[in-house]
mmCIF file with all atom_site columns, C-alpha atoms in Angstrom:
data_model
loop_
_atom_site.group_PDB
_atom_site.id
_atom_site.type_symbol
_atom_site.label_atom_id
_atom_site.label_alt_id
_atom_site.label_comp_id
_atom_site.label_asym_id
_atom_site.label_entity_id
_atom_site.label_seq_id
_atom_site.pdbx_PDB_ins_code
_atom_site.Cartn_x
_atom_site.Cartn_y
_atom_site.Cartn_z
_atom_site.occupancy
_atom_site.B_iso_or_equiv
_atom_site.pdbx_formal_charge
_atom_site.auth_seq_id
_atom_site.auth_comp_id
_atom_site.auth_asym_id
_atom_site.auth_atom_id
_atom_site.pdbx_PDB_model_num
ATOM 1   C CA . MET A 1 1   ? 122.782 87.184  267.789 1.00 57.00 ? 1   MET A CA 1
ATOM 2   C CA . LEU A 1 2   ? 123.859 89.807  265.304 1.00 56.00 ? 2   LEU A CA 1
ATOM 3   C CA . LYS A 1 3   ? 121.797 92.411  266.619 1.00 60.00 ? 3   LYS A CA 1
ATOM 4   C CA . LYS A 1 4   ? 123.413 91.937  270.440 1.00 61.00 ? 4   LYS A CA 1
ATOM 5   C CA . THR A 1 5   ? 126.867 91.653  269.181 1.00 60.00 ? 5   THR A CA 1
ATOM 6   C CA . SER A 1 6   ? 126.336 95.107  267.523 1.00 55.00 ? 6   SER A CA 1
ATOM 7   C CA . LYS A 1 7   ? 124.889 96.505  270.620 1.00 60.00 ? 7   LYS A CA 1
ATOM 8   C CA . ILE A 1 8   ? 127.398 95.401  272.740 1.00 61.00 ? 8   ILE A CA 1
ATOM 9   C CA . ALA A 1 9   ? 129.984 96.506  270.635 1.00 52.00 ? 9   ALA A CA 1
ATOM 10  C CA . LEU A 1 10  ? 128.592 100.073 270.249 1.00 52.00 ? 10  LEU A CA 1
ATOM 11  C CA . ILE A 1 11  ? 128.564 100.232 274.034 1.00 59.00 ? 11  ILE A CA 1
ATOM 12  C CA . PHE A 1 12  ? 132.023 99.182  274.458 1.00 50.00 ? 12  PHE A CA 1
ATOM 13  C CA . LEU A 1 13  ? 132.950 101.960 271.713 1.00 47.00 ? 13  LEU A CA 1
ATOM 14  C CA . ALA A 1 14  ? 130.798 104.511 273.780 1.00 49.00 ? 14  ALA A CA 1
ATOM 15  C CA . THR A 1 15  ? 132.649 103.767 276.595 1.00 49.00 ? 15  THR A CA 1
ATOM 16  C CA . LEU A 1 16  ? 135.639 103.838 275.269 1.00 43.00 ? 16  LEU A CA 1
ATOM 17  C CA . THR A 1 17  ? 135.545 107.604 273.417 1.00 47.00 ? 17  THR A CA 1
ATOM 18  C CA . ILE A 1 18  ? 133.820 108.957 276.658 1.00 47.00 ? 18  ILE A CA 1
ATOM 19  C CA . PHE A 1 19  ? 136.908 107.729 279.205 1.00 46.00 ? 19  PHE A CA 1
ATOM 20  C CA . SER A 1 20  ? 139.667 108.524 276.432 1.00 43.00 ? 20  SER A CA 1
ATOM 21  C CA . CYS A 1 21  ? 138.571 112.484 275.533 1.00 45.00 ? 21  CYS A CA 1
ATOM 22  C CA . LYS A 1 22  ? 139.372 114.879 277.771 1.00 42.00 ? 22  LYS A CA 1
ATOM 23  C CA . THR A 1 23  ? 137.156 117.791 278.786 1.00 44.00 ? 23  THR A CA 1
ATOM 24  C CA . VAL A 1 24  ? 137.928 121.073 277.253 1.00 43.00 ? 24  VAL A CA 1
ATOM 25  C CA . GLN A 1 25  ? 138.602 122.286 281.045 1.00 47.00 ? 25  GLN A CA 1
ATOM 26  C CA . GLN A 1 26  ? 141.283 119.412 281.368 1.00 48.00 ? 26  GLN A CA 1
ATOM 27  C CA . ALA A 1 27  ? 142.617 120.213 277.772 1.00 45.00 ? 27  ALA A CA 1
ATOM 28  C CA . ASN A 1 28  ? 142.800 123.807 278.905 1.00 57.00 ? 28  ASN A CA 1
ATOM 29  C CA . LEU A 1 29  ? 144.395 123.089 282.341 1.00 57.00 ? 29  LEU A CA 1
ATOM 30  C CA . LYS A 1 30  ? 147.427 121.110 280.797 1.00 65.00 ? 30  LYS A CA 1
ATOM 31  C CA . GLU A 1 31  ? 147.978 124.053 278.063 1.00 74.00 ? 31  GLU A CA 1
ATOM 32  C CA . ILE A 1 32  ? 147.989 126.860 281.058 1.00 83.00 ? 32  ILE A CA 1
ATOM 33  C CA . LYS A 1 33  ? 149.752 124.954 283.870 1.00 89.00 ? 33  LYS A CA 1
ATOM 34  C CA . PRO A 1 34  ? 153.130 126.638 283.134 1.00 90.00 ? 34  PRO A CA 1
ATOM 35  C CA . PHE A 1 35  ? 151.263 130.056 283.060 1.00 92.00 ? 35  PHE A CA 1
ATOM 36  C CA . VAL A 1 36  ? 149.588 129.299 286.294 1.00 95.00 ? 36  VAL A CA 1
ATOM 37  C CA . GLY A 1 37  ? 150.832 131.124 289.511 1.00 96.00 ? 37  GLY A CA 1
ATOM 38  C CA . ILE A 1 38  ? 152.032 134.185 290.862 1.00 97.00 ? 38  ILE A CA 1
ATOM 39  C CA . TRP A 1 39  ? 154.491 135.970 289.389 1.00 98.00 ? 39  TRP A CA 1
ATOM 40  C CA . ASN A 1 40  ? 156.639 138.986 290.103 1.00 97.00 ? 40  ASN A CA 1
ATOM 41  C CA . ASP A 1 41  ? 157.381 141.621 287.536 1.00 97.00 ? 41  ASP A CA 1
ATOM 42  C CA . THR A 1 42  ? 161.007 142.497 287.779 1.00 97.00 ? 42  THR A CA 1
ATOM 43  C CA . THR A 1 43  ? 160.510 145.435 285.320 1.00 96.00 ? 43  THR A CA 1
ATOM 44  C CA . ASN A 1 44  ? 158.020 146.701 287.162 1.00 94.00 ? 44  ASN A CA 1
ATOM 45  C CA . PRO A 1 45  ? 159.065 146.481 291.190 1.00 93.00 ? 45  PRO A CA 1
ATOM 46  C CA . GLY A 1 46  ? 155.955 146.037 293.088 1.00 93.00 ? 46  GLY A CA 1
ATOM 47  C CA . SER A 1 47  ? 153.607 144.463 290.270 1.00 95.00 ? 47  SER A CA 1
ATOM 48  C CA . LYS A 1 48  ? 152.715 140.976 289.971 1.00 97.00 ? 48  LYS A CA 1
ATOM 49  C CA . ILE A 1 49  ? 150.140 138.872 287.590 1.00 97.00 ? 49  ILE A CA 1
ATOM 50  C CA . VAL A 1 50  ? 148.088 135.980 289.085 1.00 97.00 ? 50  VAL A CA 1
ATOM 51  C CA . PHE A 1 51  ? 147.045 133.320 286.734 1.00 96.00 ? 51  PHE A CA 1
ATOM 52  C CA . LYS A 1 52  ? 144.668 130.974 287.861 1.00 96.00 ? 52  LYS A CA 1
ATOM 53  C CA . SER A 1 53  ? 143.769 127.788 286.994 1.00 93.00 ? 53  SER A CA 1
ATOM 54  C CA . ASP A 1 54  ? 140.436 128.253 285.950 1.00 93.00 ? 54  ASP A CA 1
ATOM 55  C CA . GLY A 1 55  ? 141.536 130.924 282.874 1.00 94.00 ? 55  GLY A CA 1
ATOM 56  C CA . SER A 1 56  ? 141.238 134.149 284.941 1.00 96.00 ? 56  SER A CA 1
ATOM 57  C CA . PHE A 1 57  ? 144.204 136.352 285.825 1.00 97.00 ? 57  PHE A CA 1
ATOM 58  C CA . TYR A 1 58  ? 144.415 139.755 287.297 1.00 97.00 ? 58  TYR A CA 1
ATOM 59  C CA . ASN A 1 59  ? 146.911 142.276 287.940 1.00 96.00 ? 59  ASN A CA 1
ATOM 60  C CA . LEU A 1 60  ? 148.622 143.871 290.994 1.00 96.00 ? 60  LEU A CA 1
ATOM 61  C CA . ALA A 1 61  ? 150.542 147.114 291.480 1.00 94.00 ? 61  ALA A CA 1
ATOM 62  C CA . LYS A 1 62  ? 151.738 148.402 295.008 1.00 92.00 ? 62  LYS A CA 1
ATOM 63  C CA . GLU A 1 63  ? 150.635 151.885 295.730 1.00 89.00 ? 63  GLU A CA 1
ATOM 64  C CA . GLY A 1 64  ? 151.125 153.793 298.808 1.00 89.00 ? 64  GLY A CA 1
ATOM 65  C CA . GLY A 1 65  ? 152.188 150.431 300.513 1.00 88.00 ? 65  GLY A CA 1
ATOM 66  C CA . VAL A 1 66  ? 148.706 148.554 299.601 1.00 91.00 ? 66  VAL A CA 1
ATOM 67  C CA . GLN A 1 67  ? 148.863 146.020 296.669 1.00 92.00 ? 67  GLN A CA 1
ATOM 68  C CA . ILE A 1 68  ? 145.478 147.064 294.439 1.00 93.00 ? 68  ILE A CA 1
ATOM 69  C CA . VAL A 1 69  ? 144.087 145.300 291.278 1.00 96.00 ? 69  VAL A CA 1
ATOM 70  C CA . THR A 1 70  ? 144.944 147.219 288.389 1.00 95.00 ? 70  THR A CA 1
ATOM 71  C CA . HIS A 1 71  ? 142.982 145.128 285.540 1.00 96.00 ? 71  HIS A CA 1
ATOM 72  C CA . SER A 1 72  ? 141.542 141.667 285.516 1.00 97.00 ? 72  SER A CA 1
ATOM 73  C CA . GLY A 1 73  ? 140.049 139.047 283.131 1.00 97.00 ? 73  GLY A CA 1
ATOM 74  C CA . THR A 1 74  ? 140.759 135.678 281.319 1.00 96.00 ? 74  THR A CA 1
ATOM 75  C CA . PHE A 1 75  ? 143.582 134.487 279.484 1.00 95.00 ? 75  PHE A CA 1
ATOM 76  C CA . LYS A 1 76  ? 144.323 131.935 276.657 1.00 94.00 ? 76  LYS A CA 1
ATOM 77  C CA . ILE A 1 77  ? 147.728 130.321 275.127 1.00 93.00 ? 77  ILE A CA 1
ATOM 78  C CA . LEU A 1 78  ? 147.467 131.154 271.566 1.00 92.00 ? 78  LEU A CA 1
ATOM 79  C CA . SER A 1 79  ? 150.221 129.065 270.515 1.00 87.00 ? 79  SER A CA 1
ATOM 80  C CA . ASN A 1 80  ? 153.951 128.310 272.229 1.00 87.00 ? 80  ASN A CA 1
ATOM 81  C CA . ASN A 1 81  ? 155.082 132.067 272.170 1.00 94.00 ? 81  ASN A CA 1
ATOM 82  C CA . MET A 1 82  ? 151.593 133.782 271.994 1.00 95.00 ? 82  MET A CA 1
ATOM 83  C CA . TYR A 1 83  ? 149.010 134.113 274.625 1.00 95.00 ? 83  TYR A CA 1
ATOM 84  C CA . VAL A 1 84  ? 145.679 136.524 274.452 1.00 95.00 ? 84  VAL A CA 1
ATOM 85  C CA . LEU A 1 85  ? 144.249 138.607 277.182 1.00 95.00 ? 85  LEU A CA 1
ATOM 86  C CA . ASN A 1 86  ? 140.644 139.371 277.334 1.00 96.00 ? 86  ASN A CA 1
ATOM 87  C CA . ILE A 1 87  ? 140.137 142.327 280.110 1.00 96.00 ? 87  ILE A CA 1
ATOM 88  C CA . SER A 1 88  ? 136.822 142.828 281.550 1.00 97.00 ? 88  SER A CA 1
ATOM 89  C CA . ASP A 1 89  ? 137.824 145.376 283.887 1.00 96.00 ? 89  ASP A CA 1
ATOM 90  C CA . ALA A 1 90  ? 140.061 147.703 284.724 1.00 94.00 ? 90  ALA A CA 1
ATOM 91  C CA . ARG A 1 91  ? 140.776 150.951 286.926 1.00 91.00 ? 91  ARG A CA 1
ATOM 92  C CA . ALA A 1 92  ? 138.907 153.982 285.834 1.00 88.00 ? 92  ALA A CA 1
ATOM 93  C CA . ASP A 1 93  ? 141.716 156.380 285.850 1.00 86.00 ? 93  ASP A CA 1
ATOM 94  C CA . ALA A 1 94  ? 144.030 154.327 283.810 1.00 84.00 ? 94  ALA A CA 1
ATOM 95  C CA . THR A 1 95  ? 146.309 155.526 281.019 1.00 85.00 ? 95  THR A CA 1
ATOM 96  C CA . TYR A 1 96  ? 145.730 153.186 278.715 1.00 89.00 ? 96  TYR A CA 1
ATOM 97  C CA . ASP A 1 97  ? 142.376 151.189 277.370 1.00 89.00 ? 97  ASP A CA 1
ATOM 98  C CA . LEU A 1 98  ? 142.336 147.936 278.981 1.00 92.00 ? 98  LEU A CA 1
ATOM 99  C CA . LYS A 1 99  ? 138.787 147.371 279.921 1.00 93.00 ? 99  LYS A CA 1
ATOM 100 C CA . GLY A 1 100 ? 136.407 145.326 277.260 1.00 93.00 ? 100 GLY A CA 1
ATOM 101 C CA . ARG A 1 101 ? 139.350 145.049 274.979 1.00 93.00 ? 101 ARG A CA 1
ATOM 102 C CA . GLN A 1 102 ? 141.658 142.100 273.475 1.00 95.00 ? 102 GLN A CA 1
ATOM 103 C CA . TYR A 1 103 ? 145.416 141.997 273.500 1.00 95.00 ? 103 TYR A CA 1
ATOM 104 C CA . ALA A 1 104 ? 147.543 139.028 271.820 1.00 95.00 ? 104 ALA A CA 1
ATOM 105 C CA . ASN A 1 105 ? 151.178 139.113 273.801 1.00 96.00 ? 105 ASN A CA 1
ATOM 106 C CA . TYR A 1 106 ? 154.017 137.084 273.488 1.00 97.00 ? 106 TYR A CA 1
ATOM 107 C CA . TYR A 1 107 ? 155.902 135.240 275.764 1.00 97.00 ? 107 TYR A CA 1
ATOM 108 C CA . THR A 1 108 ? 159.046 132.996 276.248 1.00 96.00 ? 108 THR A CA 1
ATOM 109 C CA . LEU A 1 109 ? 159.092 130.698 279.063 1.00 95.00 ? 109 LEU A CA 1
ATOM 110 C CA . SER A 1 110 ? 162.398 129.465 280.776 1.00 96.00 ? 110 SER A CA 1
ATOM 111 C CA . ASN A 1 111 ? 162.884 125.544 280.380 1.00 95.00 ? 111 ASN A CA 1
ATOM 112 C CA . ASP A 1 112 ? 162.189 125.198 284.374 1.00 96.00 ? 112 ASP A CA 1
ATOM 113 C CA . GLN A 1 113 ? 159.090 127.667 283.916 1.00 94.00 ? 113 GLN A CA 1
ATOM 114 C CA . LYS A 1 114 ? 160.125 129.774 286.560 1.00 97.00 ? 114 LYS A CA 1
ATOM 115 C CA . THR A 1 115 ? 160.834 132.792 284.565 1.00 98.00 ? 115 THR A CA 1
ATOM 116 C CA . MET A 1 116 ? 159.073 134.369 281.621 1.00 97.00 ? 116 MET A CA 1
ATOM 117 C CA . LYS A 1 117 ? 159.487 137.626 279.095 1.00 98.00 ? 117 LYS A CA 1
ATOM 118 C CA . VAL A 1 118 ? 156.320 138.961 278.084 1.00 97.00 ? 118 VAL A CA 1
ATOM 119 C CA . SER A 1 119 ? 155.566 141.702 275.998 1.00 97.00 ? 119 SER A CA 1
ATOM 120 C CA . GLY A 1 120 ? 152.835 143.436 273.786 1.00 96.00 ? 120 GLY A CA 1
ATOM 121 C CA . VAL A 1 121 ? 150.894 146.636 272.740 1.00 95.00 ? 121 VAL A CA 1
ATOM 122 C CA . VAL A 1 122 ? 148.197 148.373 274.243 1.00 93.00 ? 122 VAL A CA 1
ATOM 123 C CA . ASP A 1 123 ? 145.960 151.369 272.958 1.00 91.00 ? 123 ASP A CA 1
ATOM 124 C CA . GLY A 1 124 ? 146.466 154.223 274.726 1.00 89.00 ? 124 GLY A CA 1
ATOM 125 C CA . ARG A 1 125 ? 143.086 156.147 276.057 1.00 86.00 ? 125 ARG A CA 1
ATOM 126 C CA . ASN A 1 126 ? 141.978 159.234 275.048 1.00 83.00 ? 126 ASN A CA 1
ATOM 127 C CA . GLY A 1 127 ? 143.920 159.837 271.766 1.00 84.00 ? 127 GLY A CA 1
ATOM 128 C CA . ARG A 1 128 ? 147.005 158.860 274.102 1.00 86.00 ? 128 ARG A CA 1
ATOM 129 C CA . ASN A 1 129 ? 149.585 156.931 271.764 1.00 92.00 ? 129 ASN A CA 1
ATOM 130 C CA . PRO A 1 130 ? 149.759 153.223 272.339 1.00 93.00 ? 130 PRO A CA 1
ATOM 131 C CA . LEU A 1 131 ? 152.408 151.533 274.820 1.00 92.00 ? 131 LEU A CA 1
ATOM 132 C CA . LYS A 1 132 ? 154.529 148.808 273.686 1.00 95.00 ? 132 LYS A CA 1
ATOM 133 C CA . TRP A 1 133 ? 155.383 147.076 276.716 1.00 95.00 ? 133 TRP A CA 1
ATOM 134 C CA . ALA A 1 134 ? 157.875 144.172 277.853 1.00 97.00 ? 134 ALA A CA 1
ATOM 135 C CA . SER A 1 135 ? 158.515 142.778 281.394 1.00 97.00 ? 135 SER A CA 1
ATOM 136 C CA . ASP A 1 136 ? 160.466 140.068 283.013 1.00 98.00 ? 136 ASP A CA 1
ATOM 137 C CA . LEU A 1 137 ? 158.540 137.858 285.378 1.00 98.00 ? 137 LEU A CA 1
ATOM 138 C CA . VAL A 1 138 ? 159.720 135.561 288.157 1.00 98.00 ? 138 VAL A CA 1
ATOM 139 C CA . LYS A 1 139 ? 157.319 133.218 289.741 1.00 98.00 ? 139 LYS A CA 1
ATOM 140 C CA . VAL A 1 140 ? 156.917 133.037 293.245 1.00 97.00 ? 140 VAL A CA 1
ATOM 141 C CA . ASN A 1 141 ? 154.898 131.369 295.859 1.00 95.00 ? 141 ASN A CA 1
ATOM 142 C CA . THR A 1 142 ? 152.888 134.497 297.823 1.00 92.00 ? 142 THR A CA 1
ATOM 143 C CA . LEU A 1 143 ? 151.533 137.898 297.263 1.00 88.00 ? 143 LEU A CA 1
ATOM 144 C CA . ASP A 1 144 ? 153.591 139.310 299.590 1.00 80.00 ? 144 ASP A CA 1
#
């Protein structure tokens, strides 16, 4: 009897644990949800940042009337004012050293989550000085 009761209690506890635990992906999605979407960079007209729900991102710039991807990779929220970019790909002719780098940046998200201020520092390439940057972003619905 005790053995049967213990077995039932163990099965109940295991089931409860499985259904109450969030997967890493679910927890991460809740954390990054305010970032997810298309953001116009109003500080740099023609530039956009796209943060996707899978934790990836890419930056776009308009050159000669065409939007090109300048760099891309993954992102993660570190705290309520800091996020990190892991840049896996960047333009070969980039002025700043992006590809293969990880950069911690700061953000301030508006209460309505429709605007965001972001800032950080990136390393210069080939002995150039680093760039301290800041941008104002506005959430939009399309890439046009």
